[in-house]
Structures are given as C-alpha cells and as structure tokens.
mmCIF file of C-alpha atoms in Angstrom:
data_model
loop_
_atom_site.group_PDB
_atom_site.id
_atom_site.type_symbol
_atom_site.label_atom_id
_atom_site.label_comp_id
_atom_site.label_asym_id
_atom_site.label_seq_id
_atom_site.Cartn_x
_atom_site.Cartn_y
_atom_site.Cartn_z
ATOM 1 C CA MET A 271 0.069 0.146 0.074
ATOM 2 C CA ASP A 272 1.445 3.384 -0.970
ATOM 3 C CA GLN A 273 1.631 6.299 1.460
ATOM 4 C CA GLN A 274 -1.507 8.038 0.230
ATOM 5 C CA ALA A 275 -3.553 5.121 0.248
ATOM 6 C CA SER A 276 -2.294 4.211 3.731
ATOM 7 C CA VAL A 277 -3.235 7.595 4.804
ATOM 8 C CA ARG A 278 -6.758 7.311 3.464
ATOM 9 C CA PHE A 279 -7.051 3.935 5.115
ATOM 10 C CA LEU A 280 -6.066 5.150 8.541
ATOM 11 C CA THR A 281 -8.405 8.250 8.462
ATOM 12 C CA ASP A 282 -11.451 6.002 7.800
ATOM 13 C CA LEU A 283 -10.711 3.576 10.541
ATOM 14 C CA PRO A 284 -12.839 3.932 14.054
ATOM 15 C CA GLU A 285 -10.399 4.741 16.749
ATOM 16 C CA GLU A 286 -9.939 1.397 18.212
ATOM 17 C CA LYS A 287 -8.785 -0.041 15.015
ATOM 18 C CA MET A 288 -6.635 2.933 14.279
ATOM 19 C CA LYS A 289 -4.810 2.425 17.452
ATOM 20 C CA ASN A 290 -3.850 -0.852 16.692
ATOM 21 C CA GLU A 291 -2.674 0.070 12.926
ATOM 22 C CA LEU A 292 -0.788 3.057 14.580
ATOM 23 C CA LEU A 293 0.892 0.705 17.001
ATOM 24 C CA GLN A 294 1.845 -1.596 14.166
ATOM 25 C CA ALA A 295 3.279 1.373 12.136
ATOM 26 C CA PHE A 296 5.189 2.527 15.132
ATOM 27 C CA THR A 297 6.879 -0.798 15.834
ATOM 28 C CA ALA A 298 7.589 -1.023 11.956
ATOM 29 C CA ARG A 299 9.578 2.320 12.144
ATOM 30 C CA TYR A 300 11.376 1.780 15.457
ATOM 31 C CA GLY A 301 11.215 -2.068 16.195
ATOM 32 C CA THR A 302 10.176 -3.742 19.186
ATOM 33 C CA SER A 303 11.015 -3.037 22.803
ATOM 34 C CA SER A 304 10.112 -3.870 26.334
ATOM 35 C CA GLU A 305 9.328 -0.302 27.048
ATOM 36 C CA GLU A 306 5.589 0.768 27.094
ATOM 37 C CA ILE A 307 3.953 2.508 24.155
ATOM 38 C CA ILE A 308 1.800 5.383 24.874
ATOM 39 C CA CYS A 309 -0.888 6.703 22.519
ATOM 40 C CA ILE A 310 -2.557 10.217 22.993
ATOM 41 C CA ALA A 311 -5.490 11.416 21.051
ATOM 42 C CA SER A 312 -5.535 15.302 20.788
ATOM 43 C CA PRO A 313 -8.634 17.240 19.323
ATOM 44 C CA ALA A 314 -9.110 20.081 17.026
ATOM 45 C CA ARG A 315 -11.117 22.730 18.035
ATOM 46 C CA ILE A 316 -13.892 25.154 16.583
ATOM 47 C CA ASN A 317 -14.561 28.450 18.215
ATOM 48 C CA ILE A 318 -18.485 28.866 17.907
ATOM 49 C CA ILE A 319 -18.012 32.556 18.619
ATOM 50 C CA GLY A 320 -15.608 35.160 19.970
ATOM 51 C CA GLU A 321 -12.976 35.606 17.611
ATOM 52 C CA HIS A 322 -9.709 37.613 18.184
ATOM 53 C CA ILE A 323 -10.755 38.599 21.640
ATOM 54 C CA ASP A 324 -8.886 35.953 23.797
ATOM 55 C CA TYR A 325 -5.876 38.125 23.891
ATOM 56 C CA ASN A 326 -8.142 41.258 24.702
ATOM 57 C CA GLY A 327 -9.649 39.841 27.746
ATOM 58 C CA GLY A 328 -12.774 38.707 26.102
ATOM 59 C CA LYS A 329 -15.095 35.674 26.672
ATOM 60 C CA VAL A 330 -14.747 32.888 24.233
ATOM 61 C CA PHE A 331 -16.889 30.094 23.407
ATOM 62 C CA PRO A 332 -14.779 27.187 21.903
ATOM 63 C CA ALA A 333 -15.473 23.383 21.750
ATOM 64 C CA ALA A 334 -12.854 20.573 21.301
ATOM 65 C CA ILE A 335 -14.408 18.324 18.431
ATOM 66 C CA ASP A 336 -14.373 14.812 17.603
ATOM 67 C CA ARG A 337 -11.404 14.865 15.048
ATOM 68 C CA TYR A 338 -8.028 14.215 16.459
ATOM 69 C CA LEU A 339 -4.175 14.177 15.981
ATOM 70 C CA TYR A 340 -2.498 11.128 17.454
ATOM 71 C CA VAL A 341 0.798 11.042 19.300
ATOM 72 C CA ILE A 342 2.592 7.562 19.800
ATOM 73 C CA LEU A 343 5.798 7.634 21.778
ATOM 74 C CA ARG A 344 8.091 5.329 23.838
ATOM 75 C CA LYS A 345 11.261 5.750 25.912
ATOM 76 C CA ARG A 346 14.580 4.826 24.287
ATOM 77 C CA ALA A 347 17.856 3.382 25.993
ATOM 78 C CA ASP A 348 19.884 6.462 24.736
ATOM 79 C CA SER A 349 19.429 10.269 24.616
ATOM 80 C CA LYS A 350 18.076 10.705 21.301
ATOM 81 C CA ILE A 351 14.744 12.260 20.519
ATOM 82 C CA ILE A 352 13.277 11.033 17.285
ATOM 83 C CA TYR A 353 10.120 12.514 15.588
ATOM 84 C CA ASP A 354 8.513 10.977 12.508
ATOM 85 C CA ASP A 355 4.912 11.421 10.956
ATOM 86 C CA ILE A 356 2.924 9.082 8.890
ATOM 87 C CA ARG A 357 1.439 11.779 6.565
ATOM 88 C CA PHE A 358 4.918 13.476 6.036
ATOM 89 C CA PRO A 359 7.581 10.684 6.543
ATOM 90 C CA GLY A 360 11.097 11.759 7.337
ATOM 91 C CA ALA A 361 12.561 11.524 10.906
ATOM 92 C CA MET A 362 14.025 14.642 12.717
ATOM 93 C CA GLU A 363 16.418 13.923 15.416
ATOM 94 C CA PHE A 364 17.328 15.771 18.499
ATOM 95 C CA SER A 365 18.901 14.953 21.799
ATOM 96 C CA ILE A 366 17.750 15.567 25.438
ATOM 97 C CA ALA A 367 21.105 17.471 25.928
ATOM 98 C CA ASP A 368 19.949 19.902 23.434
ATOM 99 C CA THR A 369 19.185 23.688 24.214
ATOM 100 C CA PHE A 370 15.998 23.835 22.020
ATOM 101 C CA THR A 371 15.876 26.896 19.972
ATOM 102 C CA TYR A 372 13.453 27.946 16.987
ATOM 103 C CA ARG A 373 14.787 26.804 13.708
ATOM 104 C CA LYS A 374 12.871 27.370 10.450
ATOM 105 C CA GLU A 375 14.332 24.102 8.878
ATOM 106 C CA SER A 376 12.839 22.072 11.799
ATOM 107 C CA GLN A 377 9.298 22.714 10.523
ATOM 108 C CA TYR A 378 6.532 21.174 12.951
ATOM 109 C CA ALA A 379 9.322 19.877 15.296
ATOM 110 C CA ASN A 380 9.610 23.529 16.570
ATOM 111 C CA TYR A 381 6.302 23.386 18.142
ATOM 112 C CA LEU A 382 7.390 20.114 19.938
ATOM 113 C CA ASN A 383 10.864 21.585 21.068
ATOM 114 C CA GLY A 384 9.000 24.580 22.161
ATOM 115 C CA MET A 385 6.921 22.414 24.653
ATOM 116 C CA LEU A 386 10.274 20.730 25.718
ATOM 117 C CA SER A 387 11.802 24.025 26.325
ATOM 118 C CA ILE A 388 8.844 25.051 28.700
ATOM 119 C CA LEU A 389 9.043 21.839 30.442
ATOM 120 C CA GLN A 390 12.716 22.061 30.953
ATOM 121 C CA LYS A 391 12.078 25.662 32.276
ATOM 122 C CA LYS A 392 9.583 24.492 34.697
ATOM 123 C CA GLY A 393 11.929 21.799 36.239
ATOM 124 C CA CYS A 394 10.878 18.759 34.370
ATOM 125 C CA VAL A 395 13.931 16.497 33.771
ATOM 126 C CA LEU A 396 14.251 14.005 30.614
ATOM 127 C CA ASN A 397 16.272 11.477 32.004
ATOM 128 C CA THR A 398 16.304 9.459 28.662
ATOM 129 C CA GLY A 399 15.382 9.757 24.999
ATOM 130 C CA PHE A 400 12.306 9.075 23.435
ATOM 131 C CA GLU A 401 11.094 8.211 19.815
ATOM 132 C CA VAL A 402 7.658 9.624 18.513
ATOM 133 C CA LEU A 403 5.317 8.895 15.565
ATOM 134 C CA PHE A 404 2.298 11.230 14.644
ATOM 135 C CA PHE A 405 -0.803 10.955 12.568
ATOM 136 C CA SER A 406 -3.267 13.744 12.190
ATOM 137 C CA LYS A 407 -6.898 13.798 10.802
ATOM 138 C CA LEU A 408 -6.624 17.639 10.927
ATOM 139 C CA PRO A 409 -5.885 19.921 8.073
ATOM 140 C CA ALA A 410 -2.746 21.863 8.967
ATOM 141 C CA GLY A 411 -3.161 25.667 9.043
ATOM 142 C CA GLY A 412 -6.816 25.156 8.498
ATOM 143 C CA GLY A 413 -7.984 27.360 11.570
ATOM 144 C CA ILE A 414 -9.289 24.633 13.857
ATOM 145 C CA SER A 415 -5.890 24.743 15.766
ATOM 146 C CA SER A 416 -3.916 21.990 14.492
ATOM 147 C CA SER A 417 -0.913 23.580 16.095
ATOM 148 C CA ALA A 418 -2.550 23.681 19.624
ATOM 149 C CA ALA A 419 -3.543 20.023 19.116
ATOM 150 C CA LEU A 420 0.171 18.942 18.408
ATOM 151 C CA GLU A 421 1.495 21.068 21.280
ATOM 152 C CA ILE A 422 -0.909 19.926 23.887
ATOM 153 C CA GLY A 423 -1.035 16.256 22.631
ATOM 154 C CA PHE A 424 2.797 16.081 22.494
ATOM 155 C CA GLY A 425 2.832 17.881 26.184
ATOM 156 C CA ARG A 426 0.560 15.459 27.538
ATOM 157 C CA ALA A 427 2.169 12.388 26.100
ATOM 158 C CA VAL A 428 5.543 13.477 27.423
ATOM 159 C CA ALA A 429 3.972 14.162 30.796
ATOM 160 C CA GLU A 430 2.551 10.576 30.598
ATOM 161 C CA LEU A 431 5.867 9.011 29.495
ATOM 162 C CA PHE A 432 7.967 10.607 32.198
ATOM 163 C CA GLY A 433 5.382 10.841 35.017
ATOM 164 C CA PHE A 434 5.344 14.693 35.239
ATOM 165 C CA HIS A 435 2.140 15.874 37.153
ATOM 166 C CA ILE A 436 0.723 18.483 35.040
ATOM 167 C CA ASP A 437 -3.087 19.385 35.084
ATOM 168 C CA ALA A 438 -4.771 20.365 32.016
ATOM 169 C CA VAL A 439 -5.003 24.159 32.861
ATOM 170 C CA ASN A 440 -1.427 24.218 33.353
ATOM 171 C CA LEU A 441 -0.665 22.382 30.207
ATOM 172 C CA ALA A 442 -2.710 24.979 28.301
ATOM 173 C CA LYS A 443 -0.715 27.812 29.898
ATOM 174 C CA MET A 444 2.612 26.207 28.912
ATOM 175 C CA GLY A 445 1.485 25.797 25.390
ATOM 176 C CA GLN A 446 0.498 29.320 25.208
ATOM 177 C CA GLU A 447 3.811 30.246 26.727
ATOM 178 C CA SER A 448 5.747 28.214 24.154
ATOM 179 C CA GLU A 449 4.075 30.050 21.380
ATOM 180 C CA HIS A 450 5.117 33.513 22.962
ATOM 181 C CA THR A 451 8.401 32.680 23.694
ATOM 182 C CA PHE A 452 9.500 29.997 21.246
ATOM 183 C CA MET A 453 7.364 30.606 18.013
ATOM 184 C CA ASN A 454 7.011 34.251 18.515
ATOM 185 C CA VAL A 455 3.343 34.300 17.998
ATOM 186 C CA GLN A 456 1.379 36.380 20.795
ATOM 187 C CA CYS A 457 -1.760 34.414 20.784
ATOM 188 C CA GLY A 458 -4.257 34.098 23.467
ATOM 189 C CA ILE A 459 -4.983 31.067 25.398
ATOM 190 C CA MET A 460 -8.297 29.884 23.784
ATOM 191 C CA ASP A 461 -6.682 27.238 21.492
ATOM 192 C CA GLN A 462 -4.501 25.637 24.044
ATOM 193 C CA PHE A 463 -7.446 25.724 26.784
ATOM 194 C CA SER A 464 -9.959 24.222 24.645
ATOM 195 C CA VAL A 465 -7.948 21.296 23.377
ATOM 196 C CA ALA A 466 -6.614 20.624 26.884
ATOM 197 C CA MET A 467 -10.027 21.080 28.709
ATOM 198 C CA GLY A 468 -12.489 19.938 26.090
ATOM 199 C CA LYS A 469 -15.624 17.760 27.191
ATOM 200 C CA LYS A 470 -17.845 15.467 25.034
ATOM 201 C CA GLU A 471 -21.057 17.135 24.131
ATOM 202 C CA TYR A 472 -20.051 20.551 25.685
ATOM 203 C CA ALA A 473 -18.581 23.868 24.668
ATOM 204 C CA ILE A 474 -16.637 25.937 26.929
ATOM 205 C CA LEU A 475 -17.558 29.531 28.076
ATOM 206 C CA LEU A 476 -14.048 30.916 28.923
ATOM 207 C CA ASP A 477 -13.282 34.172 30.488
ATOM 208 C CA THR A 478 -9.850 34.767 29.144
ATOM 209 C CA SER A 479 -8.979 37.487 31.499
ATOM 210 C CA THR A 480 -9.450 35.427 34.770
ATOM 211 C CA LEU A 481 -9.623 31.704 33.283
ATOM 212 C CA GLU A 482 -12.749 31.185 34.802
ATOM 213 C CA TYR A 483 -14.737 28.790 32.741
ATOM 214 C CA GLN A 484 -18.085 26.761 32.426
ATOM 215 C CA TYR A 485 -19.201 23.953 30.371
ATOM 216 C CA VAL A 486 -22.212 24.538 28.401
ATOM 217 C CA PRO A 487 -24.198 21.812 26.818
ATOM 218 C CA LEU A 488 -23.877 21.911 22.910
ATOM 219 C CA VAL A 489 -27.370 20.835 22.105
ATOM 220 C CA LEU A 490 -28.141 21.502 18.503
ATOM 221 C CA GLY A 491 -31.203 19.281 17.918
ATOM 222 C CA ASP A 492 -31.852 18.642 14.314
ATOM 223 C CA TYR A 493 -28.800 20.662 13.428
ATOM 224 C CA ARG A 494 -25.059 19.973 13.075
ATOM 225 C CA ILE A 495 -21.932 22.150 12.932
ATOM 226 C CA VAL A 496 -20.267 21.651 9.681
ATOM 227 C CA VAL A 497 -16.570 22.658 9.236
ATOM 228 C CA MET A 498 -15.938 24.217 5.727
ATOM 229 C CA ASN A 499 -12.238 24.286 4.892
ATOM 230 C CA THR A 500 -11.318 26.866 2.330
ATOM 231 C CA ASN A 501 -8.222 24.842 1.413
ATOM 232 C CA LYS A 502 -6.187 28.134 1.300
ATOM 233 C CA GLN A 503 -3.203 27.379 3.489
ATOM 234 C CA ARG A 504 -1.856 30.068 5.769
ATOM 235 C CA LEU A 505 0.617 30.133 8.610
ATOM 236 C CA LEU A 506 -0.602 31.908 11.856
ATOM 237 C CA ALA A 507 2.546 33.672 12.299
ATOM 238 C CA ASP A 508 2.415 35.084 8.675
ATOM 239 C CA SER A 509 -1.184 35.968 8.947
ATOM 240 C CA LYS A 510 -0.804 39.383 10.464
ATOM 241 C CA TYR A 511 -1.971 38.085 13.907
ATOM 242 C CA ASN A 512 0.603 40.018 15.693
ATOM 243 C CA GLU A 513 -0.049 42.947 13.789
ATOM 244 C CA ARG A 514 -3.884 42.824 14.887
ATOM 245 C CA ARG A 515 -2.779 42.292 18.452
ATOM 246 C CA ALA A 516 -0.417 45.415 18.314
ATOM 247 C CA GLU A 517 -3.407 47.607 16.929
ATOM 248 C CA CYS A 518 -5.578 46.514 19.793
ATOM 249 C CA MET A 519 -2.827 47.269 22.387
ATOM 250 C CA GLU A 520 -2.443 50.585 20.614
ATOM 251 C CA GLY A 521 -6.218 51.404 21.094
ATOM 252 C CA LEU A 522 -6.035 50.140 24.716
ATOM 253 C CA ALA A 523 -3.112 52.458 25.622
ATOM 254 C CA LEU A 524 -5.166 55.295 24.086
ATOM 255 C CA LEU A 525 -8.241 54.502 26.224
ATOM 256 C CA GLN A 526 -6.298 53.933 29.446
ATOM 257 C CA LYS A 527 -5.599 57.613 29.289
ATOM 258 C CA VAL A 528 -9.013 58.541 29.871
ATOM 259 C CA GLN A 529 -10.254 55.291 31.983
ATOM 260 C CA PRO A 530 -8.299 52.711 34.129
ATOM 261 C CA ILE A 531 -9.235 49.641 31.995
ATOM 262 C CA ALA A 532 -7.334 46.564 31.840
ATOM 263 C CA ASN A 533 -8.356 45.120 28.620
ATOM 264 C CA LEU A 534 -10.746 46.102 25.622
ATOM 265 C CA CYS A 535 -13.353 43.646 26.467
ATOM 266 C CA GLU A 536 -14.198 45.382 29.845
ATOM 267 C CA LEU A 537 -16.031 47.859 27.568
ATOM 268 C CA HIS A 538 -19.585 47.760 26.404
ATOM 269 C CA SER A 539 -21.381 49.182 23.245
ATOM 270 C CA THR A 540 -22.632 52.059 25.409
ATOM 271 C CA ASP A 541 -18.970 53.177 25.874
ATOM 272 C CA MET A 542 -18.654 53.706 22.104
ATOM 273 C CA PRO A 543 -19.546 57.354 22.148
ATOM 274 C CA TRP A 544 -16.487 58.297 24.442
ATOM 275 C CA VAL A 545 -14.311 55.549 22.693
ATOM 276 C CA THR A 546 -14.910 57.241 19.360
ATOM 277 C CA LYS A 547 -13.947 60.818 20.595
ATOM 278 C CA THR A 548 -10.706 59.161 22.169
ATOM 279 C CA ILE A 549 -9.582 57.116 19.006
ATOM 280 C CA HIS A 550 -9.173 59.197 15.958
ATOM 281 C CA ASP A 551 -7.466 56.614 13.779
ATOM 282 C CA GLU A 552 -10.281 54.779 11.807
ATOM 283 C CA ARG A 553 -8.318 51.398 11.668
ATOM 284 C CA ILE A 554 -7.596 51.449 15.178
ATOM 285 C CA LEU A 555 -11.226 52.282 16.241
ATOM 286 C CA LYS A 556 -12.478 49.266 14.111
ATOM 287 C CA ARG A 557 -10.293 46.827 15.959
ATOM 288 C CA VAL A 558 -11.578 48.154 19.125
ATOM 289 C CA ARG A 559 -15.216 48.097 18.127
ATOM 290 C CA HIS A 560 -14.887 44.419 16.847
ATOM 291 C CA CYS A 561 -13.523 43.311 20.357
ATOM 292 C CA ILE A 562 -16.467 45.093 22.251
ATOM 293 C CA THR A 563 -19.004 43.860 20.041
ATOM 294 C CA GLU A 564 -17.790 40.413 19.704
ATOM 295 C CA ASN A 565 -17.612 40.184 23.340
ATOM 296 C CA GLU A 566 -21.378 40.817 23.682
ATOM 297 C CA ARG A 567 -22.191 38.530 21.050
ATOM 298 C CA VAL A 568 -20.563 35.640 22.948
ATOM 299 C CA GLN A 569 -22.726 36.317 25.966
ATOM 300 C CA GLU A 570 -25.761 36.464 23.593
ATOM 301 C CA ALA A 571 -24.793 33.369 21.743
ATOM 302 C CA VAL A 572 -24.712 31.446 25.093
ATOM 303 C CA ALA A 573 -28.125 32.670 26.171
ATOM 304 C CA ALA A 574 -29.479 31.667 22.807
ATOM 305 C CA LEU A 575 -28.078 28.315 22.891
ATOM 306 C CA GLN A 576 -29.159 27.843 26.397
ATOM 307 C CA ALA A 577 -32.778 28.903 25.420
ATOM 308 C CA ALA A 578 -32.719 26.411 22.528
ATOM 309 C CA ASN A 579 -32.813 29.485 20.177
ATOM 310 C CA LEU A 580 -30.827 28.357 17.323
ATOM 311 C CA VAL A 581 -32.103 30.802 15.015
ATOM 312 C CA GLN A 582 -30.885 33.766 17.188
ATOM 313 C CA LEU A 583 -27.447 31.736 17.650
ATOM 314 C CA GLY A 584 -27.139 31.658 13.712
ATOM 315 C CA SER A 585 -27.921 35.473 13.405
ATOM 316 C CA LEU A 586 -25.031 35.824 15.770
ATOM 317 C CA LEU A 587 -22.563 33.901 13.811
ATOM 318 C CA LYS A 588 -23.543 36.058 10.710
ATOM 319 C CA ALA A 589 -22.973 39.337 12.658
ATOM 320 C CA SER A 590 -19.691 37.789 13.968
ATOM 321 C CA HIS A 591 -18.451 37.264 10.423
ATOM 322 C CA ALA A 592 -19.575 40.632 9.345
ATOM 323 C CA SER A 593 -17.681 42.165 12.080
ATOM 324 C CA LEU A 594 -14.446 40.204 11.393
ATOM 325 C CA ARG A 595 -14.655 41.241 7.708
ATOM 326 C CA ASP A 596 -15.427 44.767 8.104
ATOM 327 C CA ASP A 597 -13.910 45.789 11.423
ATOM 328 C CA TYR A 598 -11.141 43.239 12.195
ATOM 329 C CA GLU A 599 -10.320 42.627 8.417
ATOM 330 C CA VAL A 600 -9.087 39.074 8.781
ATOM 331 C CA THR A 601 -11.406 37.233 6.318
ATOM 332 C CA GLY A 602 -10.522 37.734 2.729
ATOM 333 C CA CYS A 603 -12.187 36.596 -0.446
ATOM 334 C CA GLU A 604 -12.032 32.811 0.115
ATOM 335 C CA LEU A 605 -13.491 33.002 3.618
ATOM 336 C CA ASP A 606 -16.184 35.544 2.626
ATOM 337 C CA THR A 607 -17.158 33.442 -0.608
ATOM 338 C CA LEU A 608 -17.580 30.445 1.654
ATOM 339 C CA ALA A 609 -19.475 32.022 4.511
ATOM 340 C CA ASP A 610 -21.694 33.857 1.915
ATOM 341 C CA ALA A 611 -22.585 30.879 -0.135
ATOM 342 C CA ALA A 612 -23.356 28.860 3.246
ATOM 343 C CA ASN A 613 -25.558 31.785 4.706
ATOM 344 C CA ALA A 614 -27.383 31.919 1.613
ATOM 345 C CA HIS A 615 -28.347 28.243 1.840
ATOM 346 C CA PRO A 616 -32.016 27.803 3.036
ATOM 347 C CA CYS A 617 -30.874 24.949 5.699
ATOM 348 C CA CYS A 618 -28.188 26.964 7.107
ATOM 349 C CA LEU A 619 -28.859 29.086 10.224
ATOM 350 C CA GLY A 620 -25.660 30.888 10.249
ATOM 351 C CA ALA A 621 -21.863 30.618 9.323
ATOM 352 C CA ARG A 622 -18.756 32.455 10.152
ATOM 353 C CA MET A 623 -14.943 32.199 9.798
ATOM 354 C CA THR A 624 -13.431 30.340 12.728
ATOM 355 C CA GLY A 625 -9.730 30.826 13.910
ATOM 356 C CA ALA A 626 -7.085 33.474 12.939
ATOM 357 C CA GLY A 627 -8.483 33.991 9.316
ATOM 358 C CA PHE A 628 -6.836 34.820 6.051
ATOM 359 C CA GLY A 629 -7.794 31.478 4.744
ATOM 360 C CA GLY A 630 -8.614 28.213 6.836
ATOM 361 C CA CYS A 631 -11.897 27.410 8.017
ATOM 362 C CA ALA A 632 -15.393 28.462 8.522
ATOM 363 C CA ILE A 633 -18.172 26.816 10.448
ATOM 364 C CA ALA A 634 -21.877 26.586 9.730
ATOM 365 C CA ILE A 635 -24.934 25.268 11.580
ATOM 366 C CA VAL A 636 -26.834 23.088 9.244
ATOM 367 C CA GLN A 637 -30.055 21.019 9.309
ATOM 368 C CA LYS A 638 -28.669 17.478 9.714
ATOM 369 C CA ASP A 639 -30.690 15.819 6.886
ATOM 370 C CA ALA A 640 -29.468 18.617 4.540
ATOM 371 C CA VAL A 641 -25.747 18.426 5.152
ATOM 372 C CA ALA A 642 -24.918 16.273 1.899
ATOM 373 C CA GLU A 643 -26.859 18.573 -0.322
ATOM 374 C CA PHE A 644 -25.414 21.690 1.517
ATOM 375 C CA THR A 645 -21.849 20.834 1.070
ATOM 376 C CA ALA A 646 -22.510 19.894 -2.591
ATOM 377 C CA ARG A 647 -24.058 23.205 -3.519
ATOM 378 C CA VAL A 648 -21.675 25.560 -1.290
ATOM 379 C CA GLY A 649 -18.682 23.484 -2.580
ATOM 380 C CA GLU A 650 -19.836 24.289 -6.294
ATOM 381 C CA GLN A 651 -20.442 27.843 -5.687
ATOM 382 C CA TYR A 652 -17.155 28.312 -3.888
ATOM 383 C CA SER A 653 -15.177 26.424 -6.558
ATOM 384 C CA ALA A 654 -16.822 28.557 -9.463
ATOM 385 C CA ALA A 655 -16.083 31.895 -7.605
ATOM 386 C CA THR A 656 -12.454 30.949 -6.423
ATOM 387 C CA GLY A 657 -11.290 28.052 -8.428
ATOM 388 C CA LEU A 658 -10.418 26.038 -5.195
ATOM 389 C CA THR A 659 -11.824 23.040 -3.842
ATOM 390 C CA ALA A 660 -13.307 23.356 -0.319
ATOM 391 C CA SER A 661 -13.626 20.375 1.919
ATOM 392 C CA PHE A 662 -16.377 19.671 4.650
ATOM 393 C CA PHE A 663 -17.093 17.559 7.445
ATOM 394 C CA ALA A 664 -19.758 17.360 10.233
ATOM 395 C CA CYS A 665 -18.642 17.386 13.736
ATOM 396 C CA GLU A 666 -19.449 17.091 17.316
ATOM 397 C CA ALA A 667 -17.931 18.277 20.683
ATOM 398 C CA GLY A 668 -15.362 15.787 21.958
ATOM 399 C CA ASP A 669 -13.061 15.290 24.869
ATOM 400 C CA GLY A 670 -9.604 16.915 25.249
ATOM 401 C CA ALA A 671 -6.185 15.655 24.839
ATOM 402 C CA GLY A 672 -6.109 12.206 26.575
ATOM 403 C CA ARG A 673 -4.916 8.716 26.568
ATOM 404 C CA ILE A 674 -6.328 6.044 24.385
#
C-alpha cells in the first residue's frame, strides 16, 4: 500500500482499529522494545463565537471536536529524541541534552521543541531519550487549531511518559507560553485551553482575563456544525496576527489615558461614544469596536443556546463574520465567499470564519438531513468563484487531549 492509500485507510478507521494500526506502524519504524508505548489523542477545536478577543480579555466559546491528532511515543535506551510523521515521513533527530531553539528548517518540530523547552524551564527532567510517531486527521493551517492539538497532545504524551504531574489548565498555559517565547506568536490561550479542557457534548465559556470557565451543553437538536475548509493554507505567524494584536494594544493604550481599564473587553457598546471621541485613527477604532461587540455576541450566543434559540445563534454567527470582515479585516475573499454561500443556503442558520482568518476554515449550523446537499451546493459555488475546492465535515463536541 502506497503512502497516500495508507493515509486514507487510517483516516477512515474507527478509533480502536486505528490505534492498533498506529501501534503496528510505530513498531515497523522503530522496532520492538520492552518499554511501554503510549498513545494520546489530541483534538481539533472550533470556536463557536468570540474570535480574536482571547488576547483582549474577552469571553470566548470554543469546543474541542471529535477529530484528532494522534501522538505515539516510547522511551529509548539512549539520549536521542526522534520525531516522525505518517503523513509527512522523514525522521528528525534531537537530543535531551540540546538547548532547544527555534529553527525554520525544523518545521513542525518547533512546536514540539518549544514544549520541551517550557518543560525544562519548569524543572521537568528528561532522563532518557524517546521516539515519537504522529498521525493527524486535522488540516494543517486550517483554522481549527492543529498547532495547539500538536502542542497539547505532545505535552500530555511526554508528561504521561515521564510521570510529570501537569494538570490540563497548566498544560494549556505552557502551550501558550511556548507560542509566545518560542514561536513568537502572541496568541491568546483559547486554543490551548479548549484542546486541553474539552468535554464531549459541551462547549466551554471561558473568560480569558481570569481563566474562569463553565461547560455549556452543546445541544443542537436537528442541526449539526459543519466545518468548511477553504483549503487556502496560511501560517498563523504570517497572517498578520501579531499586527492585529499590536493594533488592539495601541487602542487600549489610548483609552487607558481616559479610563483605568485593563483590557478592551471590559468595555460595552454603551461606551462607544467616548471611545470614538478618544480614538481618531479609523483603523484602530474598528479593531476596538470588533472586540467590544464580539464580546457581547459571545454572551448573547450562550444565552441563545441555553434557550434553544438556534435561529438567534445563527444570526449572531452571521454578525460575527461581518465584524471580522469589516472591522477586524481578517477574512479575505475565500472565507467571505464560503461564508456567503453557506449563509444563502436555506438549511443553514448561520456561518462564519473560525480561527485566525486569511484562509483556513469557517463553520456553519446546518439542518442534519441537508448536510450532504449543503456541502455539494456550497462547494460548487465556492469552486466557481475561487477556483479552489473546499472540503467539509460535520462534527460534534469531543473530549480534550488524553490517553487512548
């Protein structure tokens, strides 16, 4: 079986059979040993609403989903660290004695070495080497946080392997710290938190300024969440993410000269008159307005879901996308085309981009019996407008990273 056929075969397997196949693939690469093999499943996440405000002290509403990246690893008798991937074969080798630093040529290994550097900083000692094999069902750079799944899944796997006692919240904090100090991406904590703390059938209402959170049942009745991938790849560090954060910090600094606020999402729409008088740069004002209104939409969306008012939830998703398009300016042609086609479909309650933007994914709330027809029609319209082929899958809320 060639590599592409092998990947398709694994992707279509149920989890228990997949685990057995992955174990066989692991021993085929690394041989047999008396050491225990550990397998961790780490989920993607969607953010139902609350985009680009997790670094502005806002409330966000993500959910881990039932699509996973798998991390299989085992201790070695020497000091070598070896990474390999079923989708992208080609081993990369390091050592437990290394001082881990970011290197462009290390590619995905930078996310792993970043986590190792934070573990070392926290006093966790690797007393032997280890070997790792990865397999992912997640689209890389798709906006459903494949990078956080990699960081948190790998961090959980190493903690399990070496007996480091790290709870899920602290693991999420370590993932964020790795992004900041190792990857130079000044992200919020939403992605890492939702991947580490996800719970089947629930979304998480997370206050990013305090890390207070509550699980909210994700009950959609006759509807399903459909993830729509533009298949326009983008790298988070290259997607003007840090630029948008800097713009928000500029707006915050101006407002703090008038009122002693800690973050933009402390403000409300009723504050917009004095905000408008204070910020004269239209570009900065738009960024601030998005943060304020998006934070309010999160709270309205949770209330709508709890009241089983899915029509209102869909309307809030549409409003979120419009704000991300017009005020935050992070959507782009492909995401706008996909969201517009979805929102025009009669069986879709609402759609919006999810993730950093500039490509990647959008989500839609679609009547479950119409999912196949929805994906066909929206896919045709998207291809006709962009020349690209979108991909789709329905999903449900799943558990956070853990051992299988």
